mmCIF file of C-alpha atoms and ligand atoms in Angstrom:
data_model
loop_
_atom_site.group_PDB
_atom_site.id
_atom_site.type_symbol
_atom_site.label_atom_id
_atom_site.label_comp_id
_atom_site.label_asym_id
_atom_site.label_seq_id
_atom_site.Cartn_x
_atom_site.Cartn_y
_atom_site.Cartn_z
ATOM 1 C CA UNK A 1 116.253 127.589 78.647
ATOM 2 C CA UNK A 2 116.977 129.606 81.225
ATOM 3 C CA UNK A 3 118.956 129.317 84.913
ATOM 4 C CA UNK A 4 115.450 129.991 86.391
ATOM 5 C CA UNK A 5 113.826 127.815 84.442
ATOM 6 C CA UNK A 6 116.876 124.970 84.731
ATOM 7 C CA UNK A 7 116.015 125.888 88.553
ATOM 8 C CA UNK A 8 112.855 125.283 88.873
ATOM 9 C CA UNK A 9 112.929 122.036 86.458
ATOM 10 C CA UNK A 10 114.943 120.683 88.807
ATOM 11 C CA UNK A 11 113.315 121.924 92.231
ATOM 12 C CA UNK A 12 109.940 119.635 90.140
ATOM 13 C CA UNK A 13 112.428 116.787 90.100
ATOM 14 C CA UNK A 14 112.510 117.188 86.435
ATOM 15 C CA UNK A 15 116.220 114.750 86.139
ATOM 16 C CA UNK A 16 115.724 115.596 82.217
ATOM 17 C CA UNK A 17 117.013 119.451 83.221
ATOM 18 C CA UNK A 18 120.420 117.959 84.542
ATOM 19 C CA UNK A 19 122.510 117.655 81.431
ATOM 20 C CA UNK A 20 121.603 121.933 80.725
ATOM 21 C CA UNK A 21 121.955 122.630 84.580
ATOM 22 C CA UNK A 22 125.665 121.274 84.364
ATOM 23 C CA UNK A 23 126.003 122.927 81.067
ATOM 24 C CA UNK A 24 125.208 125.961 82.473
ATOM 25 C CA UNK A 25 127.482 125.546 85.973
ATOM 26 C CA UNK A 26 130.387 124.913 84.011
ATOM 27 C CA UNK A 27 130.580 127.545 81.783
ATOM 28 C CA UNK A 28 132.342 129.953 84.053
ATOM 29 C CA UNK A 29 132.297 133.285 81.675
ATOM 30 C CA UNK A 30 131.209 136.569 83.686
ATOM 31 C CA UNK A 31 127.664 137.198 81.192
ATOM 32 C CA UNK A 32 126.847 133.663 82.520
ATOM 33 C CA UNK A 33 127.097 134.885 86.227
ATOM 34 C CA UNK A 34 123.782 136.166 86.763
ATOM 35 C CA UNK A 35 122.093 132.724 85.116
ATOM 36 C CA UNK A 36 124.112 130.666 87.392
ATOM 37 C CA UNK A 37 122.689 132.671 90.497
ATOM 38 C CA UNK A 38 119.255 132.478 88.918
ATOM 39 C CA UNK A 39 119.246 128.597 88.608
ATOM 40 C CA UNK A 40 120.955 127.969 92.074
ATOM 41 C CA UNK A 41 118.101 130.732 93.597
ATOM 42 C CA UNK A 42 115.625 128.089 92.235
ATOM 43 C CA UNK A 43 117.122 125.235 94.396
ATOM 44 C CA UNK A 44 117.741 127.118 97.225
ATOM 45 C CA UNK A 45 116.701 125.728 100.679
ATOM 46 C CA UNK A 46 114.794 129.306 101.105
ATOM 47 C CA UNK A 47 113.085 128.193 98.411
ATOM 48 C CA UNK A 48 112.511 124.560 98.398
ATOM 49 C CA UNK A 49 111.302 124.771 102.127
ATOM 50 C CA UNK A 50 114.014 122.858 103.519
ATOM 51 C CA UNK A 51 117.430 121.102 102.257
ATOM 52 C CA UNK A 52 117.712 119.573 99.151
ATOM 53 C CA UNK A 53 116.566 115.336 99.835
ATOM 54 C CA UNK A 54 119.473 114.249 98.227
ATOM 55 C CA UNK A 55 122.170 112.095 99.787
ATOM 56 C CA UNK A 56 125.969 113.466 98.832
ATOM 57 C CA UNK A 57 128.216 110.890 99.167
ATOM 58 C CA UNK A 58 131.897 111.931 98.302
ATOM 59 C CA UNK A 59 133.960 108.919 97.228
ATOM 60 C CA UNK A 60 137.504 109.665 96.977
ATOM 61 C CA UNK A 61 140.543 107.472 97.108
ATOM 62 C CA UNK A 62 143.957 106.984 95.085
ATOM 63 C CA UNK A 63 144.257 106.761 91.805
ATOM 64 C CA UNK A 64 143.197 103.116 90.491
ATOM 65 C CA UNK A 65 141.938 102.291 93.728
ATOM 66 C CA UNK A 66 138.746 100.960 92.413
ATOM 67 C CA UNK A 67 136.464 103.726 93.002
ATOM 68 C CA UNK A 68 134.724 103.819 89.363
ATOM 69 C CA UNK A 69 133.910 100.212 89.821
ATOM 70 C CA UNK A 70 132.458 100.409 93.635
ATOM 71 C CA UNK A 71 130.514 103.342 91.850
ATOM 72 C CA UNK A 72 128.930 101.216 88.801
ATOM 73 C CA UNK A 73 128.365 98.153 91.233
ATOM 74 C CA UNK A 74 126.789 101.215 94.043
ATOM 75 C CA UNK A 75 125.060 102.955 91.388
ATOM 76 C CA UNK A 76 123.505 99.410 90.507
ATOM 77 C CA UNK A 77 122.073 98.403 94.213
ATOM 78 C CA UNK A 78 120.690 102.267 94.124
ATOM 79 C CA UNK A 79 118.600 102.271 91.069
ATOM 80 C CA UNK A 80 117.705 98.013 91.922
ATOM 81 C CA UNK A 81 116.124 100.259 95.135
ATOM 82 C CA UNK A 82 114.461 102.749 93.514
ATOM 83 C CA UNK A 83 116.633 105.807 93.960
ATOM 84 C CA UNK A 84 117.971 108.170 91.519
ATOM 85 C CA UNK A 85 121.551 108.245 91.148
ATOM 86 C CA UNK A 86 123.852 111.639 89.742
ATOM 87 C CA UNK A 87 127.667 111.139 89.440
ATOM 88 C CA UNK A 88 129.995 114.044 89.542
ATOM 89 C CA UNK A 89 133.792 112.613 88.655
ATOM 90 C CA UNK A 90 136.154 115.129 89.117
ATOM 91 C CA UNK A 91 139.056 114.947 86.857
ATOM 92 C CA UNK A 92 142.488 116.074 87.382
ATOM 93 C CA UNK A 93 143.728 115.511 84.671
ATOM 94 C CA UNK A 94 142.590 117.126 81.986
ATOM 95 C CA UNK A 95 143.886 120.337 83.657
ATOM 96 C CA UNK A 96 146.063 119.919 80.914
ATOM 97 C CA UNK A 97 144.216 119.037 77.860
ATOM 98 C CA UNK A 98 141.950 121.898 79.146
ATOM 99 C CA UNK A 99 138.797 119.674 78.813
ATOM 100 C CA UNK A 100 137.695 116.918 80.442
ATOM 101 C CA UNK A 101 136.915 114.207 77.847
ATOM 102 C CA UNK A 102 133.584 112.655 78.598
ATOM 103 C CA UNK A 103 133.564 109.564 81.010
ATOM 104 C CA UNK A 104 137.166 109.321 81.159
ATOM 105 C CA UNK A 105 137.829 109.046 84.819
ATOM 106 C CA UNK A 106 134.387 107.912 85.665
ATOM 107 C CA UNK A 107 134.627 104.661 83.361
ATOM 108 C CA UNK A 108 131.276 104.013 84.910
ATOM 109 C CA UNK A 109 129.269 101.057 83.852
ATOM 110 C CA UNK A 110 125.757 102.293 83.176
ATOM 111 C CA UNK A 111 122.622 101.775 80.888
ATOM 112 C CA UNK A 112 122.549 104.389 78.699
ATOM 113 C CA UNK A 113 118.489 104.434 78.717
ATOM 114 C CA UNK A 114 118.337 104.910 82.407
ATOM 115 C CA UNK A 115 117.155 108.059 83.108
ATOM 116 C CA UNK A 116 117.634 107.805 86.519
ATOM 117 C CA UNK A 117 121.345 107.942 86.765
ATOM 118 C CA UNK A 118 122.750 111.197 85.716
ATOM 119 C CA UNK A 119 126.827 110.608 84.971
ATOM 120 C CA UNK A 120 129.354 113.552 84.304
ATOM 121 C CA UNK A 121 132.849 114.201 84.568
ATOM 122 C CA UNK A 122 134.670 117.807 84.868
ATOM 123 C CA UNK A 123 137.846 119.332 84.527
ATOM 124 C CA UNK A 124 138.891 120.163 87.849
ATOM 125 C CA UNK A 125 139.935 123.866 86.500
ATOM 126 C CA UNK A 126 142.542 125.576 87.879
ATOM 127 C CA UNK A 127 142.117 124.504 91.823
ATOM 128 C CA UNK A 128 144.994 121.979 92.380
ATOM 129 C CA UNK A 129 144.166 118.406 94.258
ATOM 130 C CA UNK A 130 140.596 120.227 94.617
ATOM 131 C CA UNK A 131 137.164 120.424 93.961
ATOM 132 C CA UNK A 132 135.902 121.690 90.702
ATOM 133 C CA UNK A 133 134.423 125.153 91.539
ATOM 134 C CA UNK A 134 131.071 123.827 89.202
ATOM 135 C CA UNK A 135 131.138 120.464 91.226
ATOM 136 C CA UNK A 136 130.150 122.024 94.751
ATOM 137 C CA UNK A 137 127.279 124.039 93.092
ATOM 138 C CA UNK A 138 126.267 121.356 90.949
ATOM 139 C CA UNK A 139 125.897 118.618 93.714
ATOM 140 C CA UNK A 140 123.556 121.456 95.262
ATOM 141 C CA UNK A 141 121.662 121.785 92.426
ATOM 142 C CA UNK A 142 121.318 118.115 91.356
ATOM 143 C CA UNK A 143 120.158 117.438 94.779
ATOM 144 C CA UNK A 144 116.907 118.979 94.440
ATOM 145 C CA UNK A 145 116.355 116.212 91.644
ATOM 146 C CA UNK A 146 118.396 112.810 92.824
ATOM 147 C CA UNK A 147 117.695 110.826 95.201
ATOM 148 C CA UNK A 148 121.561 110.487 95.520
ATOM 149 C CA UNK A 149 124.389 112.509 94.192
ATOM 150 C CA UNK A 150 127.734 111.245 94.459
ATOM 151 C CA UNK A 151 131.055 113.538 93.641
ATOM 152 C CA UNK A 152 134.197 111.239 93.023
ATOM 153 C CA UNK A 153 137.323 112.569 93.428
ATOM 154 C CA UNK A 154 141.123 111.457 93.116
ATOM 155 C CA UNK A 155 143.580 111.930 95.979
ATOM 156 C CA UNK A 156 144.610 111.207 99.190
ATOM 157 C CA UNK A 157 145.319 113.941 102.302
ATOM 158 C CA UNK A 158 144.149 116.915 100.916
ATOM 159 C CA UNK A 159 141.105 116.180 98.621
ATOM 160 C CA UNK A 160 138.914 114.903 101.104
ATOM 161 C CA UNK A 161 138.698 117.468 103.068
ATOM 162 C CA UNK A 162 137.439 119.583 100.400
ATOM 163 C CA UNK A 163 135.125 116.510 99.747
ATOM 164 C CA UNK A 164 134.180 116.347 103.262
ATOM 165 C CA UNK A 165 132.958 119.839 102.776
ATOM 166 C CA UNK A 166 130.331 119.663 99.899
ATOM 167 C CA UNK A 167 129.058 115.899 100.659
ATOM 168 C CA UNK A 168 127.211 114.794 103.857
ATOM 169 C CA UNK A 169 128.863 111.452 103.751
ATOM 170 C CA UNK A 170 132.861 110.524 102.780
ATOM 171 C CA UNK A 171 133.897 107.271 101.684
ATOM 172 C CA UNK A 172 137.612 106.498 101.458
ATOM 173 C CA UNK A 173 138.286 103.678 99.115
ATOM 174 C CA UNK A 174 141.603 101.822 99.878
ATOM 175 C CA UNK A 175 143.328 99.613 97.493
ATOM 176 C CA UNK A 176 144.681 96.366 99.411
ATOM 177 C CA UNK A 177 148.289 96.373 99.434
ATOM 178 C CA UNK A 178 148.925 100.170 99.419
ATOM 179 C CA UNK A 179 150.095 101.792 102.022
ATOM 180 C CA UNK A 180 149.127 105.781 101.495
ATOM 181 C CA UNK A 181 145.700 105.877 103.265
ATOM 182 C CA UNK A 182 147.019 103.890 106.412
ATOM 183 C CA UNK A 183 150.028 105.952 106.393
ATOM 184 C CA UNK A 184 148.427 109.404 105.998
ATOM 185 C CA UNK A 185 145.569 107.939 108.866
ATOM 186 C CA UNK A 186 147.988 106.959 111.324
ATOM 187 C CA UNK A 187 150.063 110.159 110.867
ATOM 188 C CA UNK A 188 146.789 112.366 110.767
ATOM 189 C CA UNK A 189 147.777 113.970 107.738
ATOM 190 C CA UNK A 190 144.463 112.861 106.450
ATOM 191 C CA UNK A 191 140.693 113.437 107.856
ATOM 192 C CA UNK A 192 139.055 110.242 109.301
ATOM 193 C CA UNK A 193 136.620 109.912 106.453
ATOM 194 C CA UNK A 194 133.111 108.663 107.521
ATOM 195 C CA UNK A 195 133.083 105.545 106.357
ATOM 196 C CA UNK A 196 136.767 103.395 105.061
ATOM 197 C CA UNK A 197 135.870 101.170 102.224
ATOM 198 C CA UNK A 198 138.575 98.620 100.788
ATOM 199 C CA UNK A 199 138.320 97.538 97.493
ATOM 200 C CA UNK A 200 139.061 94.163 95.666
ATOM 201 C CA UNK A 201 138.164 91.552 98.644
ATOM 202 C CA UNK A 202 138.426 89.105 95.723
ATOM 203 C CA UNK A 203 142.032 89.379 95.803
ATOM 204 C CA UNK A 204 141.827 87.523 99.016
ATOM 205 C CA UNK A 205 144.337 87.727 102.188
ATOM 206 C CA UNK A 206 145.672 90.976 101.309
ATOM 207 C CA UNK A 207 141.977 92.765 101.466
ATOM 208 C CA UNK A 208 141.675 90.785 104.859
ATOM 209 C CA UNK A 209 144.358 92.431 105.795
ATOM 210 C CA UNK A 210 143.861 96.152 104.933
ATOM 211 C CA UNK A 211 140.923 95.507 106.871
ATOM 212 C CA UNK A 212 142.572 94.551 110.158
ATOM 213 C CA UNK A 213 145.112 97.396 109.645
ATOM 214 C CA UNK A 214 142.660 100.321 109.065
ATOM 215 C CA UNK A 215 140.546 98.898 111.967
ATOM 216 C CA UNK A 216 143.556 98.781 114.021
ATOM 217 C CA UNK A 217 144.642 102.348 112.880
ATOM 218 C CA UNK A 218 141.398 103.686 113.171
ATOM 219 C CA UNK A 219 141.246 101.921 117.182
ATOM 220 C CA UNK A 220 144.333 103.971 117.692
ATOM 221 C CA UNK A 221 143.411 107.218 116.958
ATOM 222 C CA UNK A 222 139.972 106.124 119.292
ATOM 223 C CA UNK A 223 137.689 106.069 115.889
ATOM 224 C CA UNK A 224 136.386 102.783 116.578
ATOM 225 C CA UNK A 225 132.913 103.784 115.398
ATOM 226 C CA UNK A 226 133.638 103.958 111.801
ATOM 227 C CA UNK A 227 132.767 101.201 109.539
ATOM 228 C CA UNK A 228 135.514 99.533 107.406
ATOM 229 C CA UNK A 229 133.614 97.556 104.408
ATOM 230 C CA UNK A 230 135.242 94.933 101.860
ATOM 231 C CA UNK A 231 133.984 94.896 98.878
ATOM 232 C CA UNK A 232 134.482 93.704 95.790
ATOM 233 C CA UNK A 233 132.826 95.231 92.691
ATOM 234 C CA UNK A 234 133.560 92.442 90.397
ATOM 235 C CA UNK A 235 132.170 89.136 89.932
ATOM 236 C CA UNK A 236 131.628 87.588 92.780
ATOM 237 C CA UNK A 237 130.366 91.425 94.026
ATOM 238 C CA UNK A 238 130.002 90.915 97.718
ATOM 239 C CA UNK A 239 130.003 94.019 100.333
ATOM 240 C CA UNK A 240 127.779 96.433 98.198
ATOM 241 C CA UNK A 241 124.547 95.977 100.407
ATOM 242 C CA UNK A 242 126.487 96.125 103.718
ATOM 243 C CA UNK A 243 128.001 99.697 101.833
ATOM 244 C CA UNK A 244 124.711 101.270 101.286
ATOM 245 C CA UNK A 245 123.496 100.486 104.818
ATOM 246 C CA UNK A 246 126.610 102.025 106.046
ATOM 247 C CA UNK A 247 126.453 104.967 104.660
ATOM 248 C CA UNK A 248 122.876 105.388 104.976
ATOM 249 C CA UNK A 249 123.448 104.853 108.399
ATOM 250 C CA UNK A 250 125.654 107.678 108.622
ATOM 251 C CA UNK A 251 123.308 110.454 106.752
ATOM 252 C CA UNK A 252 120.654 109.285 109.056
ATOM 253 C CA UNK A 253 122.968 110.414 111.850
ATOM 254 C CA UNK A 254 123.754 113.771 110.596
ATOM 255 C CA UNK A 255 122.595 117.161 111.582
ATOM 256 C CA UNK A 256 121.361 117.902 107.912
ATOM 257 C CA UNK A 257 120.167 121.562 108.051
ATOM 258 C CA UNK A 258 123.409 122.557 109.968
ATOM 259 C CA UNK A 259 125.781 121.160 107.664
ATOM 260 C CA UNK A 260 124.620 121.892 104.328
ATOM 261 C CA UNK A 261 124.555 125.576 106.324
ATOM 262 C CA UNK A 262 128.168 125.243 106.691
ATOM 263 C CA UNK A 263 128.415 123.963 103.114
ATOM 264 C CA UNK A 264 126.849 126.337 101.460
ATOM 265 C CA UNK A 265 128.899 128.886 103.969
ATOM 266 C CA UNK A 266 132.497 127.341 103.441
ATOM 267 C CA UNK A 267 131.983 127.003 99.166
ATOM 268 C CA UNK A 268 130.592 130.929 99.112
ATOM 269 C CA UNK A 269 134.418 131.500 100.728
ATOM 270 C CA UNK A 270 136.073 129.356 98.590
ATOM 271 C CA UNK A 271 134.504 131.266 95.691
ATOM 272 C CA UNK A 272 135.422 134.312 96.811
ATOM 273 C CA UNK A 273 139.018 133.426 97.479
ATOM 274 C CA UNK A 274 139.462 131.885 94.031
ATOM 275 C CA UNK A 275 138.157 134.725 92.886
ATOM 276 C CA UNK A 276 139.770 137.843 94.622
ATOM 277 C CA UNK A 277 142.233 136.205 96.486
ATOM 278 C CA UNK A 278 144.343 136.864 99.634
ATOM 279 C CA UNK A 279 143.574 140.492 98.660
ATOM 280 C CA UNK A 280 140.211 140.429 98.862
ATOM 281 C CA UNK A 281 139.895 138.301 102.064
ATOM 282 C CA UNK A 282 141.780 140.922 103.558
ATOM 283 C CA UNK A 283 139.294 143.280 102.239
ATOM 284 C CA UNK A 284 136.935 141.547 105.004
ATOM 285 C CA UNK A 285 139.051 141.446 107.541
ATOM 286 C CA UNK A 286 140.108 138.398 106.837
ATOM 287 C CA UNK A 287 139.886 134.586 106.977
ATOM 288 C CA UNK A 288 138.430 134.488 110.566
ATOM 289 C CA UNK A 289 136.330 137.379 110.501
ATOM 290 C CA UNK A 290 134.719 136.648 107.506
ATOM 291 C CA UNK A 291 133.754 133.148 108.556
ATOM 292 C CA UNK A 292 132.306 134.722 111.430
ATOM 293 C CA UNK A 293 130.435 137.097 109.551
ATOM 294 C CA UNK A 294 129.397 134.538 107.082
ATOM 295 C CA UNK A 295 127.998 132.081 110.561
ATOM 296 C CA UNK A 296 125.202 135.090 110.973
ATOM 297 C CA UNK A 297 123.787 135.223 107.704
ATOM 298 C CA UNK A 298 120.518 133.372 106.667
ATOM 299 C CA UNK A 299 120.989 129.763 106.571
ATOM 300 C CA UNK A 300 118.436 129.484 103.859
ATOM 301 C CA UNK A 301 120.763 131.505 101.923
ATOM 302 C CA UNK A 302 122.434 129.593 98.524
ATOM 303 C CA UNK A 303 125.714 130.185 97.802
ATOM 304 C CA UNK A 304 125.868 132.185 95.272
ATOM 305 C CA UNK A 305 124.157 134.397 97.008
ATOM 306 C CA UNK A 306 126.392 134.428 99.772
ATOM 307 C CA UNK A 307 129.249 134.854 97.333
ATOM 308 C CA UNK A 308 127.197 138.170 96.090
ATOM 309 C CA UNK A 309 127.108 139.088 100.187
ATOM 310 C CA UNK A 310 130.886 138.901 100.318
ATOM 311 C CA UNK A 311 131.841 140.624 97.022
ATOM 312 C CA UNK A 312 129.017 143.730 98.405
ATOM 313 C CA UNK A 313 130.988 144.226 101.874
ATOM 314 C CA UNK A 314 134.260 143.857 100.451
ATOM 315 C CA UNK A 315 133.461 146.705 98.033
ATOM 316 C CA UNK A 316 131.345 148.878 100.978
HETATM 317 N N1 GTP B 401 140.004 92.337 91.074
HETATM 318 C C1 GTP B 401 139.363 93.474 91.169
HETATM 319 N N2 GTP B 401 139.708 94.511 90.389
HETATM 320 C C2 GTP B 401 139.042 95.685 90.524
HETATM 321 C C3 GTP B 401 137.981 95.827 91.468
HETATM 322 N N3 GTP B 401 137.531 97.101 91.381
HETATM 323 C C4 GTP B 401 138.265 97.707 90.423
HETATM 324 N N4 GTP B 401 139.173 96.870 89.895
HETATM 325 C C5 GTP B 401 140.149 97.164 88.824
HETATM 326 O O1 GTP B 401 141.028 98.180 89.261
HETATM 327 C C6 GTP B 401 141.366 99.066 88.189
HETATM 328 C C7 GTP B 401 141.050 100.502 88.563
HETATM 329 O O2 GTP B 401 139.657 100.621 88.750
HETATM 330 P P1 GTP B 401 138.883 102.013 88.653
HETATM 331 O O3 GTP B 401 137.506 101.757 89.137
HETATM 332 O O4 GTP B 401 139.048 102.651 87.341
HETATM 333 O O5 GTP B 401 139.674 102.851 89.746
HETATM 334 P P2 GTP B 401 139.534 104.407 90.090
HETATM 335 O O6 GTP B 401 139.844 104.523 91.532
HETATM 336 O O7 GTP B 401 138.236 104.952 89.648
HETATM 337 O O8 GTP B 401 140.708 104.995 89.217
HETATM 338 P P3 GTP B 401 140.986 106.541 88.825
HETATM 339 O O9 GTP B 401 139.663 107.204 88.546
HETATM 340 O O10 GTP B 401 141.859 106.461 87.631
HETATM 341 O O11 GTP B 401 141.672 107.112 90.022
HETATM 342 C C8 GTP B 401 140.581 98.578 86.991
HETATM 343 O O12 GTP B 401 141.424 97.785 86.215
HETATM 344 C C9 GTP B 401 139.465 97.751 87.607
HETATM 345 O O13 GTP B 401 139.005 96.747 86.757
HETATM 346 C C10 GTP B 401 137.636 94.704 92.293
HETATM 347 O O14 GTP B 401 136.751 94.732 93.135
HETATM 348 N N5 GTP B 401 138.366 93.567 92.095
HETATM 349 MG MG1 MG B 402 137.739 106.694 88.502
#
């Protein structure tokens, strides 16, 4: 099969093309290049009419934090409503064992005969405390298809702003009794994610308590509007409904169109610095100027594409 023909499989909704579309995103050799930009042509907004329906939900937390869990108990209530669910688990890793074993950090609990949820986990390459450079594309591509893609990610401070970059919606998951999120919150080292979820309510007082603290931290830095859920994603689950409506409740809040725009715009400059680095940026004039340049392009632009724009007026 061919990108185009991944592509357009996927612009029909087709979920069966998502196993060769990630096949295809990952495999980073130059002779691929041209497929790549070929399938993610197919699912551009140009070309679809409009953004991708999706909802991309970044879930990223500490390690052990629970997040794998929320996602089998979230990726439950989803399909129980209908919706189609892809999971992207990014995993650090195997930046070692140069592969990323199958399921390993995603541990997700899922049917194997449901075709509607879509589960993968990826390396996360070379970029350290990042995103996969095949995740951000992929989460563009699968959301022609889903009804919900979700990119899970390990860290605290850094990653989710690289997160908060590719997904509409972030969701922080605290553990109860560990500091690092409330820390890196109060000290603004860290983003104030769009919705603060803490995990493991059936451990009892201490979840109560990470609650009070985040909403207290979160008062203090005058964020009172986002949502702090409890949940717990084992037996007794409780908090997974009241998770879903908040962070529907956020995408149906957000300027859509102009931030997949700035999505698409911020990955096509990622790509090009991981790929010709400082040098290259300064080839444009650098960081500033070529964001600036990038802000008057077509929005309906994918971006690949917009990678291809960069790499032709650096070499002009
Ligand atoms: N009691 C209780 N334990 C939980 C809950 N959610 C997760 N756990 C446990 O916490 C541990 C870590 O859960 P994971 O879901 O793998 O955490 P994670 O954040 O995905 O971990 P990494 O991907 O390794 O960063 C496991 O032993 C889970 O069984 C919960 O709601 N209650
Ligand atoms: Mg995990």
């Amino acid at each position: 099969m061919t990108g185009a023909e991944i592509g357009a499989r996927l612009r029909e909704r087709d979920l069966t093309a998502a196993p060769a579309a990630l096949n295809l995103l990952e495999n980073r050799s130059p002779e691929r290049r041209d497929e790549i930009a070929a399938l993610l042509a197919e699912v551009a907004p140009g070309r679809l009419g409009g953004e991708a329906g999706a909802h991309v939900v970044g879930v990223t937390g500490p390690p052990g934090a629970g997040k794998s869990t929320l996602l089998s108990a979230l990726a439950r209530a989803w399909r129980a409503a209908g919706r189609t669910v892809a999971v992207l688990a990014v995993d650090p890793t195997s930046r070692r064992s140069g592969g990323a074993l199958l399921g390993d950090r995603a541990r997700i609990d899922a049917d194997p005969a449901d075709r509607g949820l879509f589960i993968r986990s990826t390396a996360a390459g070379e970029r350290l405390g990042g995103l996969a450079p095949a995740t951000r594309t992929a989460a563009q591509a699968l959301s022609a298809a889903f009804d919900v893609v979700v990119i899970e990610t390990v860290g605290v401070g850094q990653s989710e702003t690289e997160v908060a970059e590719a997904a509409d919606t972030v969701a922080v998951v605290v553990q109860p009794g560990s500091g690092d999120v409330l820390q890196f919150l109060k000290a603004g080292i860290m983003e104030v994610p769009d919705v603060l979820v803490v995990t493991k309510t059936d451990l009892g007082a201490v979840a109560q308590r990470a609650r009070r603290d985040l909403h207290a931290a979160l008062r203090s830095l005058g964020e009172r509007d986002v949502p702090v859920v409890a949940v717990s994603s084992v037996p007794p689950v409780a908090g997974i409904d009241e998770l879903v409506a908040a962070l529907d409740a956020h995408r149906a809040g957000l300027d859509l169109p102009r931030a997949r725009t700035r999505a698409r715009r911020l990955g096509a400059l990622a790509d090009f610095t991981a790929e010709h680095g400082e040098r290259g940026l300064r080839a444009l004039g650098g960081r500033r100027e070529t964001r600036a340049w990038l802000s008057e392009q077509d929005p309906g632009l994918d971006e690949a594409a917009l990678l291809r724009a960069l790499e032709a007026r650096a070499s002009a």
